[in-house]
């Protein structure tokens, strides 16, 4: 009896799918609904921080305030910017900074070799720092520090060393290749590499090769200069706040700033520059990007304010980073919060269109369409143009 029951159940189980298939032919099928459109991605350009700093070394001589000379011949080797050197290298800070710049004695930068013996790389010229010294054509008048390169290897490869420092002091492999091409001696390259490590205050690691993490740390080389009076040569007055800055960094990172400080505008001759139409917090965030290549607004409204400032000064990458921040904040809101928030997405759409944030404008249209039931009941939905409502 048990066997007979099991066989009957198996037979019925085989017949059941056929019956279902036969019945489904005449059944009404539910309508096929398309998947909601995916939100378009916001594209952000790759960082140009290293290239900007390289440009500053190659062509930013107008704001250079450090001159290098060969120790044996006295020949001029090149120009650099004290703010950048001090931000990257503790030895340059020791050499260039002091409690009293006019009265301090001649100083030296000492780097220790592996055997413990000191090796003098640099020293200040007799007379140290000179104010308002006549410069060669293209240089602004002002404070000038003259440094003597006493090490012959560093003297031969000063340009490669400065390029390494300006690009963030992390491309060790590229530096070694450049030194090998210049010196043609593995012993000389190893010796100079060790001295450069001492110069920037970095011990030799197991692998001195570029890495993703090291590349990310490259822009952080100027973080000590951000909002710092150290070698500051310009002060921005924003809503009563005093924000110190450095013309060399501003010129390298922002084309509009380069036109302001390099041309025949009043800002080029003034140490104090007033800024209007921007809040102090917004302009400080803008300066933070120029120095650190990163931007972290605290809210949607702050991100939009920085976006407007970036559009004003034509810094496209910062503008796109702010667009990403706005999208991330809105996407992180649950539906209930999105329905009750005081942030008007339609007004964000208007501002994005007004300030040429094309990617954000398109993204917000898709965002409104994907959340149509929420936004269609809001009063500001009627502020959309007829064409925009059709797209939604």
XYZ file of C-alpha atoms in Angstrom, residues 3-346:
344
model
C 4.559 1.608 -2.451
C 1.311 2.192 -4.375
C 0.777 5.582 -2.691
C 4.321 6.765 -3.512
C 3.949 5.781 -7.152
C 0.645 7.634 -7.429
C 2.146 10.799 -5.958
C 5.060 10.663 -8.405
C 2.664 10.185 -11.318
C 0.549 13.159 -10.245
C 3.664 15.292 -9.791
C 4.682 14.593 -13.398
C 1.231 15.498 -14.730
C 0.927 18.760 -12.741
C 3.497 20.899 -14.721
C 1.867 19.872 -18.011
C -1.501 21.007 -16.741
C -0.014 24.313 -15.593
C 1.666 24.878 -18.931
C -1.561 24.155 -20.730
C -3.525 26.554 -18.551
C -0.949 29.374 -18.888
C -1.626 29.703 -22.595
C -5.028 31.196 -21.946
C -4.049 33.171 -18.811
C -3.657 36.945 -18.876
C -0.041 37.991 -18.483
C 0.956 40.999 -16.347
C 2.295 44.016 -18.237
C 6.058 44.094 -18.771
C 7.524 47.061 -16.909
C 10.918 48.391 -17.942
C 13.602 48.733 -15.326
C 14.090 52.308 -14.054
C 16.776 54.175 -15.933
C 20.175 54.096 -14.304
C 21.447 57.429 -13.077
C 24.165 58.753 -15.405
C 27.682 58.762 -13.923
C 29.519 61.994 -13.151
C 32.911 61.968 -14.834
C 35.827 63.601 -13.018
C 39.158 64.362 -14.670
C 42.332 62.763 -13.364
C 44.348 64.843 -10.948
C 46.759 67.329 -12.527
C 48.422 68.253 -9.234
C 51.861 66.855 -10.133
C 51.735 68.427 -13.595
C 50.724 71.793 -12.122
C 53.629 71.747 -9.680
C 55.992 70.704 -12.464
C 54.768 73.691 -14.495
C 55.484 75.917 -11.488
C 59.093 74.745 -11.395
C 59.573 75.052 -15.153
C 57.756 78.323 -15.876
C 56.754 79.905 -12.585
C 60.000 81.844 -12.191
C 58.072 85.093 -11.752
C 57.276 84.113 -8.156
C 60.510 82.250 -7.360
C 62.296 83.454 -4.227
C 65.171 80.958 -3.915
C 68.202 80.969 -6.213
C 70.731 78.105 -6.354
C 74.414 78.601 -7.199
C 77.235 76.124 -7.774
C 79.663 75.984 -4.879
C 82.813 75.745 -7.002
C 82.078 78.226 -9.798
C 79.312 80.430 -8.386
C 77.253 79.765 -11.528
C 73.498 80.176 -11.216
C 71.850 76.732 -11.350
C 68.166 77.543 -11.106
C 65.271 79.058 -9.187
C 62.695 77.597 -6.822
C 59.985 78.580 -4.352
C 60.735 78.588 -0.632
C 57.161 77.705 0.323
C 57.222 74.472 -1.697
C 60.713 73.495 -0.535
C 59.830 74.054 3.134
C 56.543 72.177 2.803
C 58.252 69.048 1.449
C 61.688 69.003 3.081
C 62.473 69.448 6.799
C 66.064 70.282 5.851
C 64.966 73.218 3.727
C 62.818 74.388 6.630
C 65.889 74.217 8.853
C 67.968 76.059 6.271
C 65.532 78.789 5.220
C 63.563 79.540 8.378
C 64.794 81.180 11.558
C 63.587 83.423 14.400
C 65.110 86.515 12.783
C 65.663 86.285 9.076
C 67.813 89.410 8.799
C 70.121 88.754 11.735
C 70.531 84.993 11.776
C 73.982 83.559 11.017
C 74.844 81.575 7.927
C 73.257 78.129 8.242
C 73.851 74.776 6.668
C 71.872 71.717 5.788
C 73.591 68.586 7.083
C 72.682 65.110 5.878
C 74.261 62.070 7.512
C 75.687 59.216 5.501
C 75.352 55.569 6.554
C 78.741 55.576 8.231
C 77.539 58.404 10.493
C 79.728 61.133 9.037
C 77.999 64.408 8.206
C 77.903 65.616 4.633
C 77.171 69.261 3.860
C 74.831 69.624 0.896
C 73.713 73.256 0.987
C 74.520 76.510 2.681
C 73.304 80.078 2.433
C 75.274 82.618 0.459
C 77.256 85.180 2.457
C 74.661 87.773 3.345
C 71.839 85.204 3.678
C 68.529 86.760 2.625
C 68.375 89.917 0.557
C 65.237 92.054 0.374
C 64.263 93.910 -2.812
C 67.293 92.655 -4.682
C 67.283 93.441 -8.413
C 66.127 90.327 -10.262
C 66.576 89.078 -13.758
C 63.831 89.813 -16.249
C 60.508 88.197 -15.380
C 61.054 88.066 -11.605
C 59.138 90.123 -9.091
C 61.074 92.237 -6.642
C 61.016 91.045 -3.056
C 62.800 88.748 -0.676
C 65.412 86.500 -2.274
C 67.339 83.672 -0.638
C 70.564 82.559 -2.304
C 71.702 78.982 -1.635
C 75.059 77.434 -2.491
C 75.025 73.784 -3.607
C 78.205 72.358 -2.099
C 77.714 68.710 -3.046
C 79.029 68.020 -6.595
C 76.527 65.210 -7.287
C 73.582 67.327 -6.174
C 74.981 70.205 -8.214
C 74.942 68.041 -11.354
C 71.422 66.706 -10.714
C 69.781 69.690 -9.024
C 67.065 69.999 -11.666
C 66.077 66.323 -11.359
C 66.032 66.634 -7.561
C 63.845 69.746 -7.633
C 61.488 68.090 -10.121
C 61.177 65.112 -7.775
C 60.375 67.416 -4.831
C 57.843 69.508 -6.750
C 55.971 66.455 -8.046
C 55.336 65.274 -4.482
C 58.549 63.437 -3.487
C 57.150 59.938 -4.072
C 58.275 58.967 -7.603
C 61.474 57.266 -6.462
C 61.692 54.939 -9.434
C 61.482 57.805 -11.928
C 64.063 59.755 -9.945
C 66.477 56.831 -10.013
C 66.042 56.435 -13.781
C 66.715 60.150 -14.316
C 69.839 60.024 -12.134
C 71.148 56.911 -13.901
C 70.756 58.632 -17.252
C 72.571 61.722 -15.965
C 75.388 60.234 -13.860
C 76.110 56.943 -15.702
C 77.450 55.444 -12.462
C 75.534 53.099 -10.172
C 77.687 54.040 -7.171
C 77.108 57.769 -7.716
C 73.367 57.171 -8.165
C 73.142 55.166 -4.928
C 75.090 57.846 -3.047
C 72.934 60.693 -4.325
C 69.697 58.751 -3.723
C 70.719 58.289 -0.096
C 71.442 62.006 0.256
C 68.092 62.939 -1.296
C 66.336 60.636 1.179
C 68.073 62.484 3.975
C 67.226 65.806 2.336
C 63.483 65.145 2.455
C 63.646 63.286 5.774
C 62.689 59.835 4.506
C 64.483 56.646 5.483
C 65.108 53.999 2.872
C 62.211 51.560 2.726
C 62.069 47.980 1.470
C 60.651 49.177 -1.849
C 60.987 52.737 -3.088
C 58.573 52.302 -5.965
C 55.476 54.246 -6.952
C 52.245 52.908 -5.536
C 48.609 53.940 -5.560
C 48.821 55.009 -1.929
C 52.004 57.031 -2.535
C 50.373 58.732 -5.504
C 47.435 59.710 -3.323
C 49.822 61.175 -0.744
C 51.535 63.301 -3.413
C 49.056 66.221 -3.213
C 49.388 66.208 0.591
C 52.880 67.710 0.319
C 51.418 71.241 0.461
C 48.936 70.558 3.253
C 51.210 72.348 5.754
C 50.998 75.526 3.650
C 47.198 75.600 3.566
C 45.870 78.578 5.548
C 49.376 79.094 6.951
C 51.360 82.360 7.165
C 54.577 80.435 6.394
C 56.115 82.277 3.396
C 52.682 83.728 2.603
C 52.853 86.603 0.112
C 49.140 87.346 -0.336
C 46.204 87.708 2.063
C 42.566 87.260 1.045
C 39.976 89.266 2.969
C 36.656 87.394 2.859
C 33.767 88.588 5.043
C 36.215 89.911 7.618
C 38.261 86.691 7.707
C 41.997 86.774 6.950
C 43.116 83.884 4.724
C 46.876 83.741 3.978
C 47.998 82.138 0.722
C 50.952 81.771 -1.639
C 50.924 83.263 -5.122
C 53.124 80.514 -6.554
C 50.658 77.770 -5.584
C 47.633 79.787 -6.719
C 49.182 80.571 -10.101
C 50.128 76.931 -10.695
C 46.726 75.533 -9.758
C 44.250 78.096 -11.132
C 44.360 79.873 -14.511
C 42.155 82.730 -13.313
C 44.476 83.321 -10.352
C 47.420 83.222 -12.742
C 45.835 85.993 -14.794
C 45.078 87.998 -11.635
C 48.580 87.869 -10.177
C 50.644 87.815 -13.372
C 48.938 90.539 -15.386
C 48.449 94.252 -14.927
C 45.579 93.912 -12.483
C 45.492 95.561 -9.068
C 45.842 92.145 -7.377
C 49.304 91.713 -8.908
C 50.626 94.712 -6.950
C 48.618 94.336 -3.744
C 49.371 92.090 -0.796
C 45.782 92.215 0.507
C 43.116 91.050 -1.961
C 39.410 91.444 -1.051
C 37.021 88.728 -2.256
C 33.336 89.550 -2.740
C 30.276 87.421 -3.386
C 31.668 84.322 -1.639
C 31.443 83.256 2.005
C 34.640 82.727 3.965
C 33.914 79.007 4.495
C 33.311 78.492 0.787
C 36.477 80.308 -0.273
C 38.470 78.420 2.365
C 37.212 75.130 0.886
C 38.225 76.401 -2.550
C 41.748 77.184 -1.308
C 41.902 73.796 0.399
C 41.368 72.106 -2.961
C 44.144 74.150 -4.580
C 46.592 73.055 -1.871
C 45.474 69.458 -1.254
C 43.672 68.445 -4.474
C 40.716 67.211 -2.406
C 37.300 68.571 -1.488
C 34.926 67.351 1.249
C 31.912 69.685 1.612
C 29.841 69.108 4.739
C 26.425 69.299 3.052
C 24.590 69.577 -0.251
C 24.310 73.354 0.053
C 28.013 73.709 0.887
C 28.914 71.542 -2.110
C 26.778 73.748 -4.364
C 28.425 76.890 -2.949
C 31.903 75.501 -3.661
C 30.708 74.469 -7.133
C 29.674 78.061 -7.859
C 33.071 79.310 -6.624
C 34.867 76.726 -8.777
C 32.879 77.848 -11.818
C 33.773 81.468 -11.025
C 37.502 80.647 -11.034
C 37.244 78.092 -13.867
C 38.552 75.092 -11.895
C 36.733 72.340 -13.779
C 37.913 69.356 -11.756
C 36.761 70.909 -8.478
C 33.406 71.670 -10.085
C 33.000 68.020 -11.076
C 34.061 66.831 -7.608
C 31.338 69.019 -6.109
C 28.838 67.509 -8.540
C 29.826 64.051 -7.282
C 29.346 65.212 -3.675
C 25.848 66.556 -4.393
C 24.850 63.289 -6.087
C 26.275 61.194 -3.242
C 24.409 63.188 -0.591
C 21.087 62.949 -2.438
C 21.452 59.237 -3.194
C 22.198 58.482 0.456
C 18.834 59.942 1.557
C 16.052 57.400 2.169
C 12.691 58.052 0.491
C 11.039 59.320 3.671
C 13.810 61.863 4.278
C 13.802 62.855 0.610
C 10.075 63.625 0.837
C 10.411 65.738 3.986
C 13.746 67.484 3.406
C 13.872 71.233 3.005
C 16.392 70.930 0.158
C 14.722 71.766 -3.140
C 16.075 69.452 -5.827
C 14.349 71.549 -8.497
